[in-house]
Each structure stands twice: as structure tokens, then as C-alpha cells.
PDB file of C-alpha atoms and ligand atoms in Angstrom:
ATOM      1  CA  UNK T   1      -3.421  13.255 -12.705  1.00  0.00           C
ATOM      2  CA  UNK T   2      -4.025  13.849  -9.010  1.00  0.00           C
ATOM      3  CA  UNK T   3      -6.958  13.115  -6.754  1.00  0.00           C
ATOM      4  CA  UNK T   4      -7.356  14.541  -3.253  1.00  0.00           C
ATOM      5  CA  UNK T   5      -9.310  13.154  -0.334  1.00  0.00           C
ATOM      6  CA  UNK T   6      -9.993  14.670   3.072  1.00  0.00           C
ATOM      7  CA  UNK T   7     -10.858  12.289   5.898  1.00  0.00           C
ATOM      8  CA  UNK T   8     -11.998  13.346   9.353  1.00  0.00           C
ATOM      9  CA  UNK T   9     -11.710  10.051  11.262  1.00  0.00           C
ATOM     10  CA  UNK T  10      -9.433   6.985  11.203  1.00  0.00           C
ATOM     11  CA  UNK T  11     -12.405   4.891  10.093  1.00  0.00           C
ATOM     12  CA  UNK T  12     -12.763   7.021   6.952  1.00  0.00           C
ATOM     13  CA  UNK T  13      -9.122   6.564   6.064  1.00  0.00           C
ATOM     14  CA  UNK T  14      -9.549   2.806   6.504  1.00  0.00           C
ATOM     15  CA  UNK T  15     -12.630   2.876   4.301  1.00  0.00           C
ATOM     16  CA  UNK T  16     -10.712   4.701   1.576  1.00  0.00           C
ATOM     17  CA  UNK T  17      -8.072   1.968   1.759  1.00  0.00           C
ATOM     18  CA  UNK T  18     -10.726  -0.703   1.523  1.00  0.00           C
ATOM     19  CA  UNK T  19     -12.337   0.888  -1.536  1.00  0.00           C
ATOM     20  CA  UNK T  20      -9.012   1.362  -3.324  1.00  0.00           C
ATOM     21  CA  UNK T  21      -8.028  -2.254  -2.573  1.00  0.00           C
ATOM     22  CA  UNK T  22     -11.202  -3.489  -4.228  1.00  0.00           C
ATOM     23  CA  UNK T  23     -10.394  -1.333  -7.254  1.00  0.00           C
ATOM     24  CA  UNK T  24      -6.855  -2.721  -7.282  1.00  0.00           C
ATOM     25  CA  UNK T  25      -8.194  -6.284  -7.378  1.00  0.00           C
ATOM     26  CA  UNK T  26     -10.125  -5.438 -10.533  1.00  0.00           C
ATOM     27  CA  UNK T  27      -7.079  -4.276 -12.469  1.00  0.00           C
ATOM     28  CA  UNK T  28      -5.501  -6.594 -15.019  1.00  0.00           C
ATOM     29  CA  UNK T  29      -2.110  -8.010 -14.138  1.00  0.00           C
ATOM     30  CA  UNK T  30       0.729  -6.011 -15.684  1.00  0.00           C
ATOM     31  CA  UNK T  31       4.384  -6.727 -16.289  1.00  0.00           C
ATOM     32  CA  UNK T  32       5.436  -6.065 -12.708  1.00  0.00           C
ATOM     33  CA  UNK T  33       3.779  -5.806  -9.305  1.00  0.00           C
ATOM     34  CA  UNK T  34       1.126  -3.248  -8.461  1.00  0.00           C
ATOM     35  CA  UNK T  35       3.030  -0.844  -6.223  1.00  0.00           C
ATOM     36  CA  UNK T  36       1.680   1.755  -3.809  1.00  0.00           C
ATOM     37  CA  UNK T  37       4.138   4.168  -2.231  1.00  0.00           C
ATOM     38  CA  UNK T  38       2.826   5.866   0.930  1.00  0.00           C
ATOM     39  CA  UNK T  39       4.528   9.104   1.865  1.00  0.00           C
ATOM     40  CA  UNK T  40       4.169  11.834   4.440  1.00  0.00           C
ATOM     41  CA  UNK T  41       3.997  12.775   8.088  1.00  0.00           C
ATOM     42  CA  UNK T  42       4.324  10.444  11.051  1.00  0.00           C
ATOM     43  CA  UNK T  43       0.753   9.888  12.250  1.00  0.00           C
ATOM     44  CA  UNK T  44      -0.498  10.838   8.801  1.00  0.00           C
ATOM     45  CA  UNK T  45      -2.532   7.652   8.546  1.00  0.00           C
ATOM     46  CA  UNK T  46      -0.401   5.385   6.339  1.00  0.00           C
ATOM     47  CA  UNK T  47      -0.765   2.326   8.569  1.00  0.00           C
ATOM     48  CA  UNK T  48      -4.427   3.130   9.223  1.00  0.00           C
ATOM     49  CA  UNK T  49      -5.023   3.276   5.458  1.00  0.00           C
ATOM     50  CA  UNK T  50      -3.288  -0.089   5.000  1.00  0.00           C
ATOM     51  CA  UNK T  51      -5.500  -1.710   7.647  1.00  0.00           C
ATOM     52  CA  UNK T  52      -8.491  -0.914   5.449  1.00  0.00           C
ATOM     53  CA  UNK T  53      -6.558  -1.827   2.316  1.00  0.00           C
ATOM     54  CA  UNK T  54      -5.755  -5.275   3.752  1.00  0.00           C
ATOM     55  CA  UNK T  55      -9.401  -5.756   4.642  1.00  0.00           C
ATOM     56  CA  UNK T  56     -10.408  -4.861   1.073  1.00  0.00           C
ATOM     57  CA  UNK T  57      -8.019  -7.544  -0.196  1.00  0.00           C
ATOM     58  CA  UNK T  58      -9.654 -10.070   2.091  1.00  0.00           C
ATOM     59  CA  UNK T  59      -6.633 -10.412   4.380  1.00  0.00           C
ATOM     60  CA  UNK T  60      -7.691 -11.644   7.785  1.00  0.00           C
ATOM     61  CA  UNK T  61      -4.471 -10.862   9.630  1.00  0.00           C
ATOM     62  CA  UNK T  62      -4.024  -7.605  11.433  1.00  0.00           C
ATOM     63  CA  UNK T  63      -1.849  -4.890   9.958  1.00  0.00           C
ATOM     64  CA  UNK T  64       0.396  -3.394  12.588  1.00  0.00           C
ATOM     65  CA  UNK T  65       2.865  -0.574  12.526  1.00  0.00           C
ATOM     66  CA  UNK T  66       5.890  -2.757  11.830  1.00  0.00           C
ATOM     67  CA  UNK T  67       8.344  -0.958  14.072  1.00  0.00           C
ATOM     68  CA  UNK T  68      10.890  -3.738  13.904  1.00  0.00           C
ATOM     69  CA  UNK T  69       9.683  -5.604  10.857  1.00  0.00           C
ATOM     70  CA  UNK T  70      10.631  -4.073   7.542  1.00  0.00           C
ATOM     71  CA  UNK T  71       8.863  -6.484   5.210  1.00  0.00           C
ATOM     72  CA  UNK T  72       5.842  -8.676   5.774  1.00  0.00           C
ATOM     73  CA  UNK T  73       3.966 -10.831   3.273  1.00  0.00           C
ATOM     74  CA  UNK T  74       0.291 -11.785   3.430  1.00  0.00           C
ATOM     75  CA  UNK T  75      -1.557 -14.218   1.187  1.00  0.00           C
ATOM     76  CA  UNK T  76      -4.436 -12.828  -0.818  1.00  0.00           C
ATOM     77  CA  UNK T  77      -7.237 -15.341  -0.769  1.00  0.00           C
ATOM     78  CA  UNK T  78      -8.530 -16.653  -4.072  1.00  0.00           C
ATOM     79  CA  UNK T  79     -10.894 -14.797  -6.328  1.00  0.00           C
ATOM     80  CA  UNK T  80     -14.552 -14.744  -5.404  1.00  0.00           C
ATOM     81  CA  UNK T  81     -16.898 -16.476  -7.877  1.00  0.00           C
ATOM     82  CA  UNK T  82     -17.941 -13.032  -9.088  1.00  0.00           C
ATOM     83  CA  UNK T  83     -14.332 -11.994  -9.736  1.00  0.00           C
ATOM     84  CA  UNK T  84     -13.670 -15.267 -11.569  1.00  0.00           C
ATOM     85  CA  UNK T  85     -16.547 -14.527 -13.910  1.00  0.00           C
ATOM     86  CA  UNK T  86     -15.199 -11.058 -14.565  1.00  0.00           C
ATOM     87  CA  UNK T  87     -11.514 -11.775 -14.914  1.00  0.00           C
ATOM     88  CA  UNK T  88     -11.323 -15.467 -15.726  1.00  0.00           C
ATOM     89  CA  UNK T  89     -10.029 -18.159 -13.381  1.00  0.00           C
ATOM     90  CA  UNK T  90      -6.322 -18.302 -12.790  1.00  0.00           C
ATOM     91  CA  UNK T  91      -5.869 -14.564 -12.945  1.00  0.00           C
ATOM     92  CA  UNK T  92      -5.443 -12.356  -9.981  1.00  0.00           C
ATOM     93  CA  UNK T  93      -3.106 -11.224  -7.273  1.00  0.00           C
ATOM     94  CA  UNK T  94      -1.600 -13.739  -4.860  1.00  0.00           C
ATOM     95  CA  UNK T  95       0.517 -11.830  -2.339  1.00  0.00           C
ATOM     96  CA  UNK T  96       0.209  -8.600  -0.451  1.00  0.00           C
ATOM     97  CA  UNK T  97       3.432  -7.056   0.862  1.00  0.00           C
ATOM     98  CA  UNK T  98       3.634  -4.451   3.593  1.00  0.00           C
ATOM     99  CA  UNK T  99       7.016  -2.761   3.654  1.00  0.00           C
ATOM    100  CA  UNK T 100       7.977  -0.014   6.108  1.00  0.00           C
ATOM    101  CA  UNK T 101      11.073   2.028   5.347  1.00  0.00           C
ATOM    102  CA  UNK T 102      10.923   4.061   8.565  1.00  0.00           C
ATOM    103  CA  UNK T 103      13.979   2.351   9.999  1.00  0.00           C
ATOM    104  CA  UNK T 104      16.050   2.053   6.867  1.00  0.00           C
ATOM    105  CA  UNK T 105      18.837   4.428   5.994  1.00  0.00           C
ATOM    106  CA  UNK T 106      19.737   3.390   2.465  1.00  0.00           C
ATOM    107  CA  UNK T 107      17.702   1.869  -0.396  1.00  0.00           C
ATOM    108  CA  UNK T 108      20.286  -0.936  -0.454  1.00  0.00           C
ATOM    109  CA  UNK T 109      18.842  -2.321   2.781  1.00  0.00           C
ATOM    110  CA  UNK T 110      15.565  -2.909   0.929  1.00  0.00           C
ATOM    111  CA  UNK T 111      17.304  -4.292  -2.147  1.00  0.00           C
ATOM    112  CA  UNK T 112      19.053  -6.820   0.113  1.00  0.00           C
ATOM    113  CA  UNK T 113      15.640  -8.149   1.163  1.00  0.00           C
ATOM    114  CA  UNK T 114      14.879  -9.172  -2.425  1.00  0.00           C
ATOM    115  CA  UNK T 115      12.937  -6.031  -3.338  1.00  0.00           C
ATOM    116  CA  UNK T 116      13.613  -6.340  -7.090  1.00  0.00           C
ATOM    117  CA  UNK T 117      12.085  -9.808  -7.184  1.00  0.00           C
ATOM    118  CA  UNK T 118       9.104  -8.738  -5.124  1.00  0.00           C
ATOM    119  CA  UNK T 119       8.264  -5.841  -7.448  1.00  0.00           C
ATOM    120  CA  UNK T 120       8.822  -7.826 -10.616  1.00  0.00           C
ATOM    121  CA  UNK T 121       6.147 -10.430  -9.838  1.00  0.00           C
ATOM    122  CA  UNK T 122       2.845  -9.338 -11.464  1.00  0.00           C
ATOM    123  CA  UNK T 123       0.899 -11.312  -8.837  1.00  0.00           C
ATOM    124  CA  UNK T 124       2.130  -9.105  -6.011  1.00  0.00           C
ATOM    125  CA  UNK T 125       0.555  -6.001  -4.550  1.00  0.00           C
ATOM    126  CA  UNK T 126       3.330  -4.117  -2.790  1.00  0.00           C
ATOM    127  CA  UNK T 127       2.641  -1.304  -0.334  1.00  0.00           C
ATOM    128  CA  UNK T 128       5.506   0.765   1.027  1.00  0.00           C
ATOM    129  CA  UNK T 129       5.338   3.158   3.990  1.00  0.00           C
ATOM    130  CA  UNK T 130       7.937   5.953   3.961  1.00  0.00           C
ATOM    131  CA  UNK T 131       8.339   5.380   0.230  1.00  0.00           C
ATOM    132  CA  UNK T 132      10.171   8.703  -0.107  1.00  0.00           C
ATOM    133  CA  UNK T 133      13.167   6.992   1.504  1.00  0.00           C
ATOM    134  CA  UNK T 134      13.532   4.592  -1.427  1.00  0.00           C
ATOM    135  CA  UNK T 135      12.410   6.981  -4.173  1.00  0.00           C
ATOM    136  CA  UNK T 136      15.418   6.104  -6.303  1.00  0.00           C
ATOM    137  CA  UNK T 137      14.480   2.443  -6.640  1.00  0.00           C
ATOM    138  CA  UNK T 138      10.737   2.876  -7.218  1.00  0.00           C
ATOM    139  CA  UNK T 139       9.697   2.348 -10.833  1.00  0.00           C
ATOM    140  CA  UNK T 140       7.896   5.019 -12.837  1.00  0.00           C
ATOM    141  CA  UNK T 141       4.148   4.453 -12.644  1.00  0.00           C
ATOM    142  CA  UNK T 142       4.187   3.625  -8.927  1.00  0.00           C
ATOM    143  CA  UNK T 143       0.980   4.899  -7.334  1.00  0.00           C
ATOM    144  CA  UNK T 144       1.978   7.545  -4.794  1.00  0.00           C
ATOM    145  CA  UNK T 145      -0.284   8.374  -1.851  1.00  0.00           C
ATOM    146  CA  UNK T 146       0.748  11.401   0.137  1.00  0.00           C
ATOM    147  CA  UNK T 147      -0.591  11.746   3.694  1.00  0.00           C
ATOM    148  CA  UNK T 148      -0.747  15.153   5.359  1.00  0.00           C
ATOM    149  CA  UNK T 149      -1.862  16.070   8.868  1.00  0.00           C
ATOM    150  CA  UNK T 150      -4.314  18.949   8.665  1.00  0.00           C
ATOM    151  CA  UNK T 151      -5.428  18.854  12.289  1.00  0.00           C
ATOM    152  CA  UNK T 152      -6.029  16.261  15.009  1.00  0.00           C
ATOM    153  CA  UNK T 153      -8.708  14.366  13.093  1.00  0.00           C
ATOM    154  CA  UNK T 154      -8.292  15.579   9.532  1.00  0.00           C
ATOM    155  CA  UNK T 155      -5.940  14.081   6.973  1.00  0.00           C
ATOM    156  CA  UNK T 156      -5.376  15.064   3.376  1.00  0.00           C
ATOM    157  CA  UNK T 157      -4.533  12.147   1.082  1.00  0.00           C
ATOM    158  CA  UNK T 158      -3.317  12.932  -2.425  1.00  0.00           C
ATOM    159  CA  UNK T 159      -3.127  10.160  -4.997  1.00  0.00           C
ATOM    160  CA  UNK T 160      -0.882  10.428  -8.035  1.00  0.00           C
ATOM    161  CA  UNK T 161       1.742   8.526  -9.995  1.00  0.00           C
ATOM    162  CA  UNK T 162       5.507   8.574  -9.947  1.00  0.00           C
ATOM    163  CA  UNK T 163       6.868   9.996 -13.195  1.00  0.00           C
TER     164      UNK T 163
HETATM  165  P1  LIG R 201       1.475   6.573  10.016  1.00  0.00           P
HETATM  166  O1  LIG R 201       1.539   5.120   9.656  1.00  0.00           O
HETATM  167  O2  LIG R 201       1.334   7.480   8.822  1.00  0.00           O
HETATM  168  O3  LIG R 201       2.590   7.015  10.907  1.00  0.00           O
HETATM  169  P2  LIG R 201      -0.796   5.796  11.636  1.00  0.00           P
HETATM  170  O4  LIG R 201      -1.859   5.284  10.733  1.00  0.00           O
HETATM  171  O5  LIG R 201       0.037   4.802  12.363  1.00  0.00           O
HETATM  172  O6  LIG R 201       0.127   6.818  10.818  1.00  0.00           O
HETATM  173  O7  LIG R 201      -1.419   6.753  12.719  1.00  0.00           O
HETATM  174  C1  LIG R 201      -2.408   7.699  12.459  1.00  0.00           C
HETATM  175  C2  LIG R 201      -2.917   8.204  13.793  1.00  0.00           C
HETATM  176  O8  LIG R 201      -3.772   9.320  13.604  1.00  0.00           O
HETATM  177  C3  LIG R 201      -3.720   7.147  14.528  1.00  0.00           C
HETATM  178  O9  LIG R 201      -3.457   7.265  15.909  1.00  0.00           O
HETATM  179  C4  LIG R 201      -5.159   7.530  14.204  1.00  0.00           C
HETATM  180  O10 LIG R 201      -6.066   7.132  15.211  1.00  0.00           O
HETATM  181  C5  LIG R 201      -5.074   9.042  14.132  1.00  0.00           C
HETATM  182  N1  LIG R 201      -6.048   9.679  13.234  1.00  0.00           N
HETATM  183  C6  LIG R 201      -6.861  10.710  13.551  1.00  0.00           C
HETATM  184  N2  LIG R 201      -7.599  11.104  12.521  1.00  0.00           N
HETATM  185  C7  LIG R 201      -7.262  10.294  11.477  1.00  0.00           C
HETATM  186  C8  LIG R 201      -7.698  10.213  10.127  1.00  0.00           C
HETATM  187  N3  LIG R 201      -8.604  11.066   9.596  1.00  0.00           N
HETATM  188  N4  LIG R 201      -7.127   9.268   9.348  1.00  0.00           N
HETATM  189  C9  LIG R 201      -6.201   8.433   9.850  1.00  0.00           C
HETATM  190  N5  LIG R 201      -5.743   8.452  11.115  1.00  0.00           N
HETATM  191  C10 LIG R 201      -6.272   9.386  11.941  1.00  0.00           C
HETATM  192 MG1  LIG R 202       2.998   3.638   9.881  1.00  0.00          MG
END
């Protein structure tokens, strides 16, 4: 299954991230982490999307293009009273990871940062920019978002799953 979105301003791409984050928070915890792989062109809007995504998760810190940082962890604040009613107290995601593979050359560099542990914790939401660079170590079922530059202000974002 694939869904396509066209956005015509950075704000729209952020909004899409925010909406999808709120959907993510509603999903039941699974065996491993909820993983989003972001692929595609430089300037495609991956970091912009994650700024909105972080906002949707209730993260107050700013999401930057982590030029020198490969992995950053943010705390997801507790469930709102409404979410507790819906999902039961004690459930829910705890950590949000922002990983950027732009500077890595081999998947091993990510594995050395404890990647396997990070993706095996069901309470983690893990987002990965330049996910195509670590394709080999991404589990089947990873949500893949592909970002394409259409023109200066237009981006095409295709959502699917890794087989
Ligand atoms: P990436 O992380 O994929 O390299 P960024 O999110 O860092 O991309 O950069 C996207 C750039 O494109 C930003 O400078 C942003 O202002 C610009 N831009 C223009 N139109 C859009 C749009 N529709 N969606 C997202 N970014 C856009
Ligand atoms: Mg980026």
C-alpha cells in the first residue's frame, strides 16, 4: 500500500509530520520500535518533516539537521489524560530517536551506536534520515517515507512499507 502527498510549503510538510506523529501515538505497542525510514533528495524536506513530527509527539526541543550528530534521543512526555483513557495508563512511547545517516559510510557505524537495542525497544519511535544507506539492517515493516523535489516549493512524499 502506498499513499502520496504533495506539499507546496515547508509549513505543510511540518503539518504532515505533526499529523502522522499523532497517529503514531495512537498505535498499540508492538514487539519492536516503531521505525520510520526517510529517504530521498537533499533538501527534500526530511528534517522539515521531522520538526513537525517532533511537535506532534509533544517534544519541546528543536529538531536540527544533525550535520555532526548521528543519533539524538528525545523524551516523549507522558500520555495526555485523553490518551490514558483510550490506551490505558502505563502504555505508550517513551523515547523519540532522530538518526541521520548522511555522514555514515557503512551500516556497521550505526550498529556500533547500539542500533539493534534501540529498534528492539517497543517504547521507542525511531526516525532515520538517509535510511537508504542502512537498508540492509532495517526490519521488514519499517514505514518508508520517500521525499522528492518537484520544484522549489513542491515536494512529493510517498509513504509505504519495507517488504
Ligand atoms: P532534507 O533533510 O531532506 O535534506 P530539509 O528539510 O533540511 O531537507 O530542507 C528542505 C528545504 O526545502 C528547506 O530549506 C525548506 O525551507 C525548503 N522547502 C521548500 N518547500 C518545501 C516543502 N514543500 N516541504 C519541505 N521543505 C520545503
Ligand atoms: Mg536532513
